[in-house]
Coordinates of C-alpha atoms in Angstrom, one line a residue:
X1 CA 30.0 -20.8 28.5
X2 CA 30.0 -18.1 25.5
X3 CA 29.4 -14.9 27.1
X4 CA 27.1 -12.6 25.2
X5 CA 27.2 -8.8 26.1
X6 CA 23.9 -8.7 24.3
X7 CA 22.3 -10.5 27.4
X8 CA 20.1 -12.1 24.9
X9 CA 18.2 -14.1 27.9
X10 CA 16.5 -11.1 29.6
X11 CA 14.1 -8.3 28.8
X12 CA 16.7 -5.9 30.8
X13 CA 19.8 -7.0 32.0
X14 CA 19.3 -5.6 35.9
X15 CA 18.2 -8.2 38.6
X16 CA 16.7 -5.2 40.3
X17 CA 13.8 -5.7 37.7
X18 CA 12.7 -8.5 39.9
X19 CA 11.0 -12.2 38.2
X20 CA 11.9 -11.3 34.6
X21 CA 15.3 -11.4 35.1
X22 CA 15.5 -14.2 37.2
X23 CA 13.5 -16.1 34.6
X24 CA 15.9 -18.4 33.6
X25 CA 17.3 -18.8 36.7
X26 CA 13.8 -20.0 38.3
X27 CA 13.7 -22.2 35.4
X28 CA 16.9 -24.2 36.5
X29 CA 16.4 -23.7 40.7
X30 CA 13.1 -25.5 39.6
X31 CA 14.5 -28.4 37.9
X32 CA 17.1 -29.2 40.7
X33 CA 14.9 -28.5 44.0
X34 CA 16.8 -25.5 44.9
X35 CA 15.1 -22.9 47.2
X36 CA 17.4 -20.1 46.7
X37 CA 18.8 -18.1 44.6
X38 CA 21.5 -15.1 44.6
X39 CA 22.0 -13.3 41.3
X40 CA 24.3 -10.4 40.9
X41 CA 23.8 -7.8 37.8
X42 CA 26.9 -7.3 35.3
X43 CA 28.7 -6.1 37.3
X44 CA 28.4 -7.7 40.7
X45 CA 27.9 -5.1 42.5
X46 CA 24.3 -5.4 42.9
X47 CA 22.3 -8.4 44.5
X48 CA 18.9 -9.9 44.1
X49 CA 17.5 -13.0 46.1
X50 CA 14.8 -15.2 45.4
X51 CA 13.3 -18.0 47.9
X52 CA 10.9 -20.5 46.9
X53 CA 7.8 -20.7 49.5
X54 CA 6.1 -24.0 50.6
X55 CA 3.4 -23.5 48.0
X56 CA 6.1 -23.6 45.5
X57 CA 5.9 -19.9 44.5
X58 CA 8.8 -17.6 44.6
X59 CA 9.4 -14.8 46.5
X60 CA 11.6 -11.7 44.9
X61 CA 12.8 -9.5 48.3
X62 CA 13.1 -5.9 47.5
X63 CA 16.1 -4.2 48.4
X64 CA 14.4 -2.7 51.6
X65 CA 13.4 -6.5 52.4
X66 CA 16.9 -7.3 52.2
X67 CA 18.9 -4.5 54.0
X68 CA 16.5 -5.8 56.9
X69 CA 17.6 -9.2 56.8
X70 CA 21.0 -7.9 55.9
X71 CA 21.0 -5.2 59.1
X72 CA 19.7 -8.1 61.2
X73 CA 22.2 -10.9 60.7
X74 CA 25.5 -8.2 60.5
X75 CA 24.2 -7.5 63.9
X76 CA 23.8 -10.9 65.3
X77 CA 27.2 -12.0 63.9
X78 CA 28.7 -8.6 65.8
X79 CA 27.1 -9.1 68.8
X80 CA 28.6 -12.7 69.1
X81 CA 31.4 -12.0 67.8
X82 CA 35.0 -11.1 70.2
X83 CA 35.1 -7.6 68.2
X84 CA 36.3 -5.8 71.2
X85 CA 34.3 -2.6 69.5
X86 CA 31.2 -1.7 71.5
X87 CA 27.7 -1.7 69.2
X88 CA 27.5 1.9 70.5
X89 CA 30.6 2.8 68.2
X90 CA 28.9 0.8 65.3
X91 CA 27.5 2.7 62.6
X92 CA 24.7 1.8 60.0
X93 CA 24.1 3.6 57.1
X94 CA 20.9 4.2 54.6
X95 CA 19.7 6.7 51.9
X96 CA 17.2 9.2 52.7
X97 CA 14.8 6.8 49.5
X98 CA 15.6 3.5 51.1
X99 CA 13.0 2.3 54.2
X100 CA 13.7 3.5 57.8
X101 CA 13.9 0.1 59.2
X102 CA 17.8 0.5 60.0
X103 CA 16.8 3.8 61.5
X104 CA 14.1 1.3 64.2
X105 CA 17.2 -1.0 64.5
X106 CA 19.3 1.6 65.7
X107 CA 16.8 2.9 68.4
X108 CA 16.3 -0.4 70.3
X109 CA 19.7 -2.3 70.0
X110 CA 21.8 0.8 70.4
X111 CA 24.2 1.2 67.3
X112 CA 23.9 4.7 65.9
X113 CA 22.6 5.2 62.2
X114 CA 23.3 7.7 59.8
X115 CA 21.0 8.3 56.4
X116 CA 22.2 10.5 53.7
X117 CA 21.3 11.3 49.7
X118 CA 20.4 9.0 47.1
X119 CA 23.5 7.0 46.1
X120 CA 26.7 4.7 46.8
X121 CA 29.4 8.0 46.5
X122 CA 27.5 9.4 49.7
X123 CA 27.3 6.4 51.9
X124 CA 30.6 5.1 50.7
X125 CA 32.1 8.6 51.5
X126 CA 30.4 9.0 54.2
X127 CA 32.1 5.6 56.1
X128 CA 35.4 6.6 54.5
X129 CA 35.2 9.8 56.6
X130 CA 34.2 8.2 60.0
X131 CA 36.6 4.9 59.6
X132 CA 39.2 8.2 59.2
X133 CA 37.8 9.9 62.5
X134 CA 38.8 7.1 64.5
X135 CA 40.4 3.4 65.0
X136 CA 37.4 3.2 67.8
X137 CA 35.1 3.1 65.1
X138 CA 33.5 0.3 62.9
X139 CA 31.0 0.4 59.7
X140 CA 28.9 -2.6 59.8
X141 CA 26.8 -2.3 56.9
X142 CA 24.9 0.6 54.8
X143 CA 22.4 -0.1 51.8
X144 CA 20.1 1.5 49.7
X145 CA 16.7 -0.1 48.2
X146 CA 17.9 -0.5 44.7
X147 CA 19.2 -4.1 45.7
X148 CA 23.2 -2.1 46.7
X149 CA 24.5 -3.6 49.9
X150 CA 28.2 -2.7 51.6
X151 CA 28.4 -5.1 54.2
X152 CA 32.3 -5.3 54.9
X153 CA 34.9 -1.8 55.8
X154 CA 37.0 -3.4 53.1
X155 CA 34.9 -2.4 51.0
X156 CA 33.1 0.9 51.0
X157 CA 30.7 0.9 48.2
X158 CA 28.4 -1.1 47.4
X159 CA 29.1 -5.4 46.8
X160 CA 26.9 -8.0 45.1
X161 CA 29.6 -10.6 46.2
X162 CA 30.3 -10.3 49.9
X163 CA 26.4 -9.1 49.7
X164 CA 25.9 -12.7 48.3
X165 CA 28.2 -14.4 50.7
X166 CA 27.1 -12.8 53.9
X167 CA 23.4 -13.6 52.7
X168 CA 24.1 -17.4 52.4
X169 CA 25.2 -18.0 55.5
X170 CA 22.4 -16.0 56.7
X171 CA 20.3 -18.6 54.8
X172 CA 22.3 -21.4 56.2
X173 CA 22.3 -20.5 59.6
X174 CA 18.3 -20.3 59.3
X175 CA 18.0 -23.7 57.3
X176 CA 19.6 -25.2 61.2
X177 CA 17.3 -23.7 62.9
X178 CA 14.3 -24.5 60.4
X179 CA 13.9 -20.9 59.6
X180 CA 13.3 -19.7 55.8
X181 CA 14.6 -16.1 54.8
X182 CA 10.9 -15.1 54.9
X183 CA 10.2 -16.5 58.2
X184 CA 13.2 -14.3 59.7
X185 CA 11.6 -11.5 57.4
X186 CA 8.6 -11.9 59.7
X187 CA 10.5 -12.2 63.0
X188 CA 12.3 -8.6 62.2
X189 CA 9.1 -7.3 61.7
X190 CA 7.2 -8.3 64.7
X191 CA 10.4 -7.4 66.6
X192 CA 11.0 -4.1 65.1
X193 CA 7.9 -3.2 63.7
X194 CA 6.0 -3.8 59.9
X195 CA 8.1 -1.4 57.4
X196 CA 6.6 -1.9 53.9
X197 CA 7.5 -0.2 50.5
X198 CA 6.3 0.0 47.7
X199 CA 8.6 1.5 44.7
X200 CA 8.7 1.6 40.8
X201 CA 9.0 4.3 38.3
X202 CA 7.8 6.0 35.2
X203 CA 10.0 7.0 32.0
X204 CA 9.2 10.6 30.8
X205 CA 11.3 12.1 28.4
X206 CA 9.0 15.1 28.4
X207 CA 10.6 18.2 30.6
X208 CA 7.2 20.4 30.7
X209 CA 5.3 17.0 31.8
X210 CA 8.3 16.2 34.2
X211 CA 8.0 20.2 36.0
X212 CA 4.0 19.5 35.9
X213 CA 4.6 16.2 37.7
X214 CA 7.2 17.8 40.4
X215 CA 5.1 20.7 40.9
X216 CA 1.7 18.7 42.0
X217 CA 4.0 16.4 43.9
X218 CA 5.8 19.8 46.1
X219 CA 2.1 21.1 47.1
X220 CA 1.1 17.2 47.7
X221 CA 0.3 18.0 51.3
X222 CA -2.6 20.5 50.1
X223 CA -4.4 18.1 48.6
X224 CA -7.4 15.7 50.0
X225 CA -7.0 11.7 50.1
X226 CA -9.5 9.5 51.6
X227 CA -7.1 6.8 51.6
X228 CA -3.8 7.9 53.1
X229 CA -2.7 10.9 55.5
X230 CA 0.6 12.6 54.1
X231 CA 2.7 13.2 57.6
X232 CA 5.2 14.9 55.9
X233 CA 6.8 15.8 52.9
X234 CA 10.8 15.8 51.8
X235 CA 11.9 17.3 49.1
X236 CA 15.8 16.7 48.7
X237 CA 16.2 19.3 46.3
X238 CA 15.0 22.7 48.1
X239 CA 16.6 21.1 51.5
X240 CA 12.7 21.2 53.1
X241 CA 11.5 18.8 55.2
X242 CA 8.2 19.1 56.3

């Protein structure tokens, strides 16, 4: 291997940019029947997974897809587990951009969940401060949808290894019971109820456009849509919450 910091096989070097940069990857799960596959950006401390379905197409989870499945399993490994710390003392932790699901989790199996800004420093801070409050305490996972995951106190920010790890034994333990990823997608779903996303983004370099753009969006709630019903708007920056 001759690493190339040019990362001349992808458009964009970021597995968060879904199929085309796993194209190569694909290429070679193809040629040796595997069904999985775990790739970590530059470095590792993001991580994308990819499953291939029945039909033979592949599946790219989001990062909302995956703090599910994530959530889920850290759960199911706690709960049978001999941690002598209740799930009531268990914390979870989201952004305020990333889906609520966690939020759901946390309402029916009884751990408590905690959602703060956009970005690693707050959720890793955050954990730091409530490991600090008390030995009684433990941080079982926190993630954000741009494919970051912490899912162990030793580390508190986010992982793509341990992501990676704790992820293929989620996969394995699924394989024995003839499970795929999306099937237990499914299951949380139907358990906890359908939480879809749908998230992208748009380079603008010009500030009047970019005010223009912010502006419509803050008075959103005025405007008509035959199509959806805005229940409320956030905007992190003035503190409102609608």
């Amino acid at each position: 291997m001759n690493p190339d910091p040019e990362f001349p096989t992808v458009r964009f070097p970021n597995p968060e940019e879904g199929k085309s940069a796993l194209n190569d990857a694909i290429e070679t799960a193809n040629r040796s029947g595997t069904t999985i596959i775990l790739a970590n950006d530059p470095d590792a401390d993001r991580l994308a997974v990819a499953e291939k379905s029945k039909s033979g197409d592949w599946k790219v989870f989001n990062g909302n897809e995956l703090g599910a499945l994530l959530g889920w399993w850290i759960i199911y490994i706690h709960n049978n587990s001999k941690c002598p710390i209740e799930l009531k003392n268990c914390y979870m932790i989201a952004s305020t951009v990333s889906s609520k699901i966690l939020e759901t989790m946390a309402s029916r199996d009884g751990f408590t969940f905690i959602e703060t800004l956009t970005g690693f420093k707050w959720m890793g801070n955050k954990a730091h401060d409530l490991v600090n409050l008390s030995n009684g305490i433990k941080i079982l996972f926190a993630f954000e949808e741009a494919i970051g995951f912490m899912v162990s106190p030793a580390v508190l920010d986010k992982d793509g290894i341990t992501a990676g790890i704790r992820l293929a034994e989620l996969a394995a333990h699924l394989h024995n019971e003839g499970l795929t990823l999306a099937d237990q997608l499914t299951k949380i779903y139907e358990m906890y109820g359908y939480h879809v996303s749908e998230n992208s983004y748009y380079i603008c370099r010009d500030p009047d456009i970019i005010e223009q753009i912010f502006t419509r969006l803050r008075k959103f709630d005025d405007e008509a849509s035959d199509e959806f019903t805005v229940t409320f708007l956030s905007i992190i920056e003035f503190s409102c919450d609608s």
